[in-house]
Coordinates of C-alpha atoms and ligand atoms in Angstrom, one line a residue:
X1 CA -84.8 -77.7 108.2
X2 CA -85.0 -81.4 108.9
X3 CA -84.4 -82.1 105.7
X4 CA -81.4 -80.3 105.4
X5 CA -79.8 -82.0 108.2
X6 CA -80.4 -85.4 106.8
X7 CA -79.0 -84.1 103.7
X8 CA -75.8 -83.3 105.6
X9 CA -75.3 -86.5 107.6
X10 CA -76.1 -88.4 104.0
X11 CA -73.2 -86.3 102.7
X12 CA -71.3 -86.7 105.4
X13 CA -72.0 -90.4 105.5
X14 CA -71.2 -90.4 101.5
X15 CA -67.7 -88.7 102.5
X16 CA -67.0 -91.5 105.6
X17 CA -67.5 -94.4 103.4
X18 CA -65.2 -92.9 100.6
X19 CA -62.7 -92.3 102.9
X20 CA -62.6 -95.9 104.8
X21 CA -63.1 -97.2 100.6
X22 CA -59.9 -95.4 100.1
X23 CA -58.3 -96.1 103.3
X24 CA -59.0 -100.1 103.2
X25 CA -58.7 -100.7 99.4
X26 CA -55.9 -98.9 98.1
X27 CA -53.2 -100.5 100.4
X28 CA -55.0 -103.7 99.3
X29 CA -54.5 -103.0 95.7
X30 CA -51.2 -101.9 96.2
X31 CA -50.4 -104.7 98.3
X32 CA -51.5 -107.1 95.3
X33 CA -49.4 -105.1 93.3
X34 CA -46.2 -105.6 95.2
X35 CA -46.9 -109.2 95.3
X36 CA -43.7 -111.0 94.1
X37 CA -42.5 -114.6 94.7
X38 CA -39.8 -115.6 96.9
X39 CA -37.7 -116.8 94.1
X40 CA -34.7 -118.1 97.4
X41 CA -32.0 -120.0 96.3
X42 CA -32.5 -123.7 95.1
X43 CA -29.5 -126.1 95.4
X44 CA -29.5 -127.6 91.7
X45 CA -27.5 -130.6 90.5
X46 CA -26.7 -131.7 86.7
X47 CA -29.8 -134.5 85.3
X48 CA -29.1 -134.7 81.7
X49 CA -26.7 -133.3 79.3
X50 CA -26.9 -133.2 75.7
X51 CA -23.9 -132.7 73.8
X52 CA -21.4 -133.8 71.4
X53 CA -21.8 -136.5 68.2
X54 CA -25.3 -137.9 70.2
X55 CA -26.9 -134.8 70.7
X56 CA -29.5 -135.4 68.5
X57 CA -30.1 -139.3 70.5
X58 CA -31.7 -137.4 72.5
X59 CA -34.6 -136.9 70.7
X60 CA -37.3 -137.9 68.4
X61 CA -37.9 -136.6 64.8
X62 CA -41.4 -135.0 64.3
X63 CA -42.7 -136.0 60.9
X64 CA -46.3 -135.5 59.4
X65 CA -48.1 -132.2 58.7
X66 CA -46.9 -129.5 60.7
X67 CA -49.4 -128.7 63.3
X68 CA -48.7 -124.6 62.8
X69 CA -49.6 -125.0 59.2
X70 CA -46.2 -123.9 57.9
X71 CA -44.5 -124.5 54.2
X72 CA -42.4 -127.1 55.5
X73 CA -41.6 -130.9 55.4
X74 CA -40.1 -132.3 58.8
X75 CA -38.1 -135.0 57.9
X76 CA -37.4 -138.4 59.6
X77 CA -33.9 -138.8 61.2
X78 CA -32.4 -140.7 58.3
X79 CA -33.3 -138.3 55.8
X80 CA -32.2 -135.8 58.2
X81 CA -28.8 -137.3 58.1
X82 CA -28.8 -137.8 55.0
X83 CA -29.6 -134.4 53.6
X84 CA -26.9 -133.0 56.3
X85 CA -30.2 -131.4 58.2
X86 CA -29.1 -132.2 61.6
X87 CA -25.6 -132.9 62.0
X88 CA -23.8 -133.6 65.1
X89 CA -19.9 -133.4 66.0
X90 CA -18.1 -133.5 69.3
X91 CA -18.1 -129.8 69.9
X92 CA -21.2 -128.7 67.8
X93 CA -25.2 -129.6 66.5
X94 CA -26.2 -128.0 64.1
X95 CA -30.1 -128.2 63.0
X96 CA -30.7 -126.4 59.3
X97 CA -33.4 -125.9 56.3
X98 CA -32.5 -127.4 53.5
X99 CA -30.6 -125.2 50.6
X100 CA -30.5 -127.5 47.9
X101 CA -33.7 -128.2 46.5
X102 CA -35.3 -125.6 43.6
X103 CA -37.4 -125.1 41.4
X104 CA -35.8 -127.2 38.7
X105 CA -35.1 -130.3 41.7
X106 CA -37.3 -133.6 41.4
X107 CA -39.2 -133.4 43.9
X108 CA -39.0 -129.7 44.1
X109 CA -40.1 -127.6 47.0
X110 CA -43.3 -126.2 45.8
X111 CA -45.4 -128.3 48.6
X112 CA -42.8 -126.7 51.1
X113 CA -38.8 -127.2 52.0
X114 CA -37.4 -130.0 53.8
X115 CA -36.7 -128.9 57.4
X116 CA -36.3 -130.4 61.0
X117 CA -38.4 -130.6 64.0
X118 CA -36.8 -132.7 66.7
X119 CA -38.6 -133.3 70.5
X120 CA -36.8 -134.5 73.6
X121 CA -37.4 -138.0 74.6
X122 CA -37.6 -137.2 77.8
X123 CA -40.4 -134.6 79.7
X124 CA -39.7 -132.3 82.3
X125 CA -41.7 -131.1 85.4
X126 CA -39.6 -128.3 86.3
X127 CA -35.7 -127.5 86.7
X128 CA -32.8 -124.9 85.2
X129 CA -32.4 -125.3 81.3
X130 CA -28.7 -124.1 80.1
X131 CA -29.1 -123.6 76.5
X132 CA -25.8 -123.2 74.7
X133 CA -27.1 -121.6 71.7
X134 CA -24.1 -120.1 68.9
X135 CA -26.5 -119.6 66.2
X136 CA -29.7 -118.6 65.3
X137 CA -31.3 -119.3 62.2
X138 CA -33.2 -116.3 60.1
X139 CA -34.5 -114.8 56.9
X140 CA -37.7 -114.3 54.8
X141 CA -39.9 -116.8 55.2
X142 CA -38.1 -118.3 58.6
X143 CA -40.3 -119.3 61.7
X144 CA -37.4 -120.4 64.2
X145 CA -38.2 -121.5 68.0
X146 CA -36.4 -123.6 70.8
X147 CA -39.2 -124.4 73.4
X148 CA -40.6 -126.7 75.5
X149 CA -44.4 -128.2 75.2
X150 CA -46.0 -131.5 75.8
X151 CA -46.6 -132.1 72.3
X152 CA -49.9 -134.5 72.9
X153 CA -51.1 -131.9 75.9
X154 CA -51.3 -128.7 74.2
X155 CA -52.2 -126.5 76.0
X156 CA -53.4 -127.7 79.2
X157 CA -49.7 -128.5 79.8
X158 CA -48.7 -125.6 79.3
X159 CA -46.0 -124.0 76.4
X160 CA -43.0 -122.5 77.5
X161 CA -41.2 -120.7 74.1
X162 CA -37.4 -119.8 75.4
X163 CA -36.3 -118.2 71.9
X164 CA -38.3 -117.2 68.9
X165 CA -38.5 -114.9 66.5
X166 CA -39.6 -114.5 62.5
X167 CA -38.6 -113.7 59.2
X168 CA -34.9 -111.3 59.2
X169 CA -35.1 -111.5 63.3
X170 CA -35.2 -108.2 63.6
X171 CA -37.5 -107.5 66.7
X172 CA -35.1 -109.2 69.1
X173 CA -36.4 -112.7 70.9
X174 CA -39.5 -113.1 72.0
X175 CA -39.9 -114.9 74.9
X176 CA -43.8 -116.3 75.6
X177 CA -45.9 -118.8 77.4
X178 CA -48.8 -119.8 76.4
X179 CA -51.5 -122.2 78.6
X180 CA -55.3 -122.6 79.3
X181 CA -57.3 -120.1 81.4
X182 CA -56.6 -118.7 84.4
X183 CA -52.4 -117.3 84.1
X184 CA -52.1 -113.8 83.3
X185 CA -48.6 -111.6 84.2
X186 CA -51.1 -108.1 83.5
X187 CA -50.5 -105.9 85.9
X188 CA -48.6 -108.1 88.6
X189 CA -45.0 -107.0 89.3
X190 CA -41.9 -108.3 87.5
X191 CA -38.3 -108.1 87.8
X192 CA -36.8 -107.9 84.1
X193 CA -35.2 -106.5 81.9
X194 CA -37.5 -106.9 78.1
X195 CA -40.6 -105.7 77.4
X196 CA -43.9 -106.6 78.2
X197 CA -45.9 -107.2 74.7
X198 CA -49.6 -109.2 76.0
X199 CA -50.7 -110.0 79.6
X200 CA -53.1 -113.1 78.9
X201 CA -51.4 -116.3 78.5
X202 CA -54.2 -117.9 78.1
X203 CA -54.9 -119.5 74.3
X204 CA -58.3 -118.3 73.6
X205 CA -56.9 -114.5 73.8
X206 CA -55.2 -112.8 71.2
X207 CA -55.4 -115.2 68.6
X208 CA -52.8 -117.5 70.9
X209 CA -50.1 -114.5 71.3
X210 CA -50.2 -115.7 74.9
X211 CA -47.9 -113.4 77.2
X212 CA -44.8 -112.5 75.6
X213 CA -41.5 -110.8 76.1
X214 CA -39.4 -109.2 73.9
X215 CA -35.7 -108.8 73.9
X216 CA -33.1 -106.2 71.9
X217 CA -32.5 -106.5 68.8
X218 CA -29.2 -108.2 68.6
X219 CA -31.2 -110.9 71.0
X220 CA -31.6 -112.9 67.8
X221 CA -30.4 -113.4 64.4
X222 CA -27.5 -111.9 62.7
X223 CA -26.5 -109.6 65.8
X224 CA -26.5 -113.0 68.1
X225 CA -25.2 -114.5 65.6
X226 CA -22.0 -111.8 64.8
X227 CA -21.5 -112.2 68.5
X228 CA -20.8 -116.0 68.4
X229 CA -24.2 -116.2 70.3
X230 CA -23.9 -117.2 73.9
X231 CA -26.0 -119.2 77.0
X232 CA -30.0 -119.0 77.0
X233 CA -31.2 -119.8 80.6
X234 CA -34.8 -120.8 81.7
X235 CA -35.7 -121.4 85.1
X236 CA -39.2 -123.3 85.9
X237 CA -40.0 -123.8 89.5
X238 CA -43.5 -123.3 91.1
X239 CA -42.7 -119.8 92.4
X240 CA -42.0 -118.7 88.4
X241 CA -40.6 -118.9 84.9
X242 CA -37.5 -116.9 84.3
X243 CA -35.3 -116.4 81.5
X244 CA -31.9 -114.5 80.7
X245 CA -29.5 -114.1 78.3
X246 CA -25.8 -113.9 78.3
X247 CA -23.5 -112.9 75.6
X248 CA -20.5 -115.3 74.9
X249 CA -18.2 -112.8 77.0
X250 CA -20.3 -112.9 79.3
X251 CA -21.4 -116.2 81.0
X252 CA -21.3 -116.3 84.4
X253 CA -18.6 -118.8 86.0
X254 CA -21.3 -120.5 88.0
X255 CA -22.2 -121.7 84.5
X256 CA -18.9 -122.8 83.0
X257 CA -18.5 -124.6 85.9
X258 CA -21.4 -126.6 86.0
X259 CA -22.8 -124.8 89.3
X260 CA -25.4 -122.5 88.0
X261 CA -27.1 -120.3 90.5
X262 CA -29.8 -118.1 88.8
X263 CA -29.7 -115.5 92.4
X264 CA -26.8 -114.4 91.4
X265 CA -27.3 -113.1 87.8
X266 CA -29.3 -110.0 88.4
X267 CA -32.3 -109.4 86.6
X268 CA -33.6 -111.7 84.1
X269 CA -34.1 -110.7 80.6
X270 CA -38.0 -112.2 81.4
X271 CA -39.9 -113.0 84.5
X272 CA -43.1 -115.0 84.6
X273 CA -44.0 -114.6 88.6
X274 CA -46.5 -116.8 89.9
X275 CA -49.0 -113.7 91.1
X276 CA -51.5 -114.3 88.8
X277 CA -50.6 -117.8 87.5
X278 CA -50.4 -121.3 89.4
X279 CA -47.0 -122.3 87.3
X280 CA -47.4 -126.1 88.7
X281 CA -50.6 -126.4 87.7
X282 CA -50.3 -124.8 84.2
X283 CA -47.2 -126.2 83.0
X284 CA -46.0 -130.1 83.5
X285 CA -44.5 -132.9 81.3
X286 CA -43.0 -131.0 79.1
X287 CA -40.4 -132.0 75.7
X288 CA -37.5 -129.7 74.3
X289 CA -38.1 -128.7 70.9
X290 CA -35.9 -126.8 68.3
X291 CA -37.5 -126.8 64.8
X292 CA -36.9 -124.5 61.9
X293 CA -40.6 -123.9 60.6
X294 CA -41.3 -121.7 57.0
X295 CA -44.1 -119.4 56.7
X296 CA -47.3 -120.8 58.5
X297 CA -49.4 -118.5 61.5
X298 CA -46.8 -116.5 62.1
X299 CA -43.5 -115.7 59.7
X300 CA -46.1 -116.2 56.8
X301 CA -49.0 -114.0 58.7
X302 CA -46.5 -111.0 59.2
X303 CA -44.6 -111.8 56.3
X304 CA -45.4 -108.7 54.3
X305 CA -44.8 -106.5 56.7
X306 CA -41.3 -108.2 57.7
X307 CA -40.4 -106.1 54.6
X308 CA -39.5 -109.5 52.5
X309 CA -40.1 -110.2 48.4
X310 CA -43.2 -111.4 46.9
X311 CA -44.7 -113.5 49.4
X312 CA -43.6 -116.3 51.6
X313 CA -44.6 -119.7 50.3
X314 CA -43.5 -118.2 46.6
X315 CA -40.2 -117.1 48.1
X316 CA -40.0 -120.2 49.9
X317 CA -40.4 -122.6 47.2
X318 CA -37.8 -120.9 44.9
X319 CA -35.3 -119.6 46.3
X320 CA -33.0 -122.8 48.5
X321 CA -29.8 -120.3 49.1
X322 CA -31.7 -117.6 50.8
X323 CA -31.5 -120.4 53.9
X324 CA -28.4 -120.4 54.2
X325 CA -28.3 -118.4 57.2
X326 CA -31.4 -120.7 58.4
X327 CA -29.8 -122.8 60.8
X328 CA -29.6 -123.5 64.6
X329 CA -25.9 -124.1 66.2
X330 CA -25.9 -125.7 69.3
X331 CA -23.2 -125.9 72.3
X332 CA -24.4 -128.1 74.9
X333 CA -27.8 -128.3 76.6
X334 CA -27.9 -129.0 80.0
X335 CA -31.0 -129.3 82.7
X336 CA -30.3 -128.8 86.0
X337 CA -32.8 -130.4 89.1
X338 CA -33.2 -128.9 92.4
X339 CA -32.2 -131.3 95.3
Ligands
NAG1 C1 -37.7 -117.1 101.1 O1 -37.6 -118.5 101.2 C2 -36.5 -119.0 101.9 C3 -36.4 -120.5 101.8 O2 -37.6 -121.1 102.0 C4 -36.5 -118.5 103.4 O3 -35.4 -118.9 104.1 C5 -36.6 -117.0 103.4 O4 -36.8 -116.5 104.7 C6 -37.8 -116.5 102.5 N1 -37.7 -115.0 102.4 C7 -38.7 -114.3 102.5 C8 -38.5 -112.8 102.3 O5 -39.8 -114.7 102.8
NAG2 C1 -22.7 -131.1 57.3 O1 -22.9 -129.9 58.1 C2 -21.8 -129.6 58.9 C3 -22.2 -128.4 59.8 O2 -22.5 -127.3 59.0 C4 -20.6 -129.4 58.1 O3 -19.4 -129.1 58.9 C5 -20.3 -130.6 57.3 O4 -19.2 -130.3 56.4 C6 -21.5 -131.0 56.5 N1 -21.3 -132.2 55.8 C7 -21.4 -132.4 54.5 C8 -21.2 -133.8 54.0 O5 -21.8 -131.5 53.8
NAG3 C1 -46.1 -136.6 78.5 O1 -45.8 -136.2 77.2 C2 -45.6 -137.2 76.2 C3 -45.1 -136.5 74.9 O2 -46.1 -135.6 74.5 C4 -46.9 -138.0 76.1 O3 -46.7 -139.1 75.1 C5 -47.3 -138.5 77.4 O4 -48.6 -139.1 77.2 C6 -47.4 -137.4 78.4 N1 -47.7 -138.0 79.7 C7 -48.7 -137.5 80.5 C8 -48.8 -138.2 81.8 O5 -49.4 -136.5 80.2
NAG4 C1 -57.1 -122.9 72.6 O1 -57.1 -124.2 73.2 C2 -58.4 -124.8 73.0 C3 -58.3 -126.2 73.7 O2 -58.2 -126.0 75.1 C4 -58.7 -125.0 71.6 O3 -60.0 -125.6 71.4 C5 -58.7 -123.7 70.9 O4 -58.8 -123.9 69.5 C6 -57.4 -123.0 71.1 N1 -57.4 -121.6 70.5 C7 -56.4 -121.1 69.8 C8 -56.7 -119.8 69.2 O5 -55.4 -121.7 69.5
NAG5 C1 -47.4 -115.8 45.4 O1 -46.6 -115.4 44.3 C2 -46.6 -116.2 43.2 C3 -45.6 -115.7 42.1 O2 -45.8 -114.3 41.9 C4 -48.1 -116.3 42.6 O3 -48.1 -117.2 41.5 C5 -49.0 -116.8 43.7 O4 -50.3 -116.8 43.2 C6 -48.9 -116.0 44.9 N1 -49.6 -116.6 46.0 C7 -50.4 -116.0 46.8 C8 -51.1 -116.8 47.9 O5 -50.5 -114.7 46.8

């Protein structure tokens, strides 16, 4: 008998304590999960523009052996120039693999094709980055990406990829950052409108996917592209990292007139929220970069299954007019600072 009645109250302890569990932890849990950043309005105000015949002033050729192991030679600015690489007029830059050199060509490209990487002079802390971007380069063997990094820092500054994508393009834009431990976006709430792909942005997971977002299809390559392209917006402030698209028809007039406010564009085709990831901490001193790379980790590692012919650095070497569509056209960039 006694011990039936301590085996009740142990019961009905057991059935107490699961109930306060329940009744404390959940709301903390859900709590955590409704976390979200007050991203309140910030009052920005133009710091640099690049545009027109010295876009490219603006920044510094990479050259040397590409650091992502693609089939590629960067080229120095003159060479650049010379080969029509990156050429800049008042309206238009446009930033392109070369489509000249074959198999028959002295030197040929059988130790990889001639191609650009260029890196903003200056480094960035934060601020609102208007990307005019009217074309997209893509095809076999093309590794494509406008993004920021600190070149000499990677990754404990952080890497902040704005528009990528590989081979024909046709998985949309990926949108990713990439840093050292400690930022995840798993399981925290976001406002967006892509699709989650990874939650760990951190390096050592994944192989380096780090956390990435992907967009629709016509988000990149020949769809952009049909669709004379349009603005590419990244916010970075300490509260988050967010990122939208607009179609040419539709750019919001805060942006044409030089007065871009991000609260009132709705939901952004990616949000980074600071939940799970000290954003000022992971990300600083950071360059612009817009480089054309061929095969390498990525476009080369997925190559096959891209559906493309024979494989990539073959395809690469041989074949200079399949990159004719493998070229970046740039509007105007412009980075905004809040006051
Ligand atoms: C968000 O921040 C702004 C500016 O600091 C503040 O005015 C506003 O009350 C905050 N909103 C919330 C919901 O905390
Ligand atoms: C260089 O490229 C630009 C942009 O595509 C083009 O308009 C121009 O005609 C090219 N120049 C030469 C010399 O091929
Ligand atoms: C900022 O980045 C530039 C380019 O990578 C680098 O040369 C410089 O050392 C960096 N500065 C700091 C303080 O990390
Ligand atoms: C991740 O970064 C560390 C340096 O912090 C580096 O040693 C490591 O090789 C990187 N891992 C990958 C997969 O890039
Ligand atoms: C790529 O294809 C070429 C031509 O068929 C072949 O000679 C070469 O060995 C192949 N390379 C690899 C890494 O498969």
């Amino acid at each position: 008998m006694a011990y039936w009645q301590k085996g009740t109250w142990l019961i009905v302890g057991v059935i107490i304590a699961i109930i306060i569990i329940i009744v404390i932890v959940v709301p903390v849990e859900v709590t955590k999960a409704n976390r979200y950043p007050n991203y309140s309005k910030l009052q920005y105000s133009l710091a640099d523009e690049y545009s027109g015949s010295t876009f490219f002033d603006n920044f510094d050729y990479f050259i040397g052996y590409d650091p992502a192991q693609g089939f590629v030679h960067y080229v120095p600015r003159e060479q650049a120039t010379s080969l029509n690489l990156t050429y800049a007029s008042e309206t238009t830059a446009v930033l392109r693999v070369d489509t000249s050199v074959g198999p028959g060509s002295e030197p040929d490209a059988s130790t990889g094709r001639f191609s650009v990487r260029v890196e903003s002079k200056r480094q960035y802390d934060n601020g609102l980055f208007i990307f005019d971007v009217k074309h997209t380069p893509y095809g076999c063997g093309t590794w494509p990406a406008l993004w920021l990094v600190d070149p000499s820092n990677w990754p404990d500054h952080g890497e902040i990829d704005v528009m990528e994508a590989v081979n024909q393009a046709t998985d949309g834009n990926q949108m990713t950052l990439h840093t050292t431990k400690g930022c995840s976006m798993g399981g925290v709430k976001r406002k967006m409108v892509g699709s989650s792909l990874q939650g760990s942005c951190y390096n050592g997971t994944n192989n380096n996917a780090g956390c990435g977002v992907d967009g629709p299809t016509d988000s990149f390559g020949e769809g952009y592209n049909a669709a004379d392209g349009g603005i590419v917006a990244m916010e970075w402030r300490d509260q988050g990292i967010r990122m939208w698209q607009f179609g040419r028809n539709a750019v919001p007039a805060d942006i044409t007139s030089k007065q871009p406010d991000p609260s009132t564009w709705g939901e952004a085709a990616a949000d980074f929220p600071n939940t799970d990831c000290n954003i000022a901490s992971h990300f600083r001193n950071q360059s612009i970069i817009a480089n054309i790379d061929l095969c390498g980790q990525y476009a080369g590692g997925v190559y096959a299954q891209s559906g493309c012919p024979s494989n990539c650095t073959d395809y690469v070497a041989n074949n200079p007019t399949a990159f004719e569509n493998a070229f970046w056209e740039f509007g105007a960039f412009e980075i905004y600072q809040a006051k």
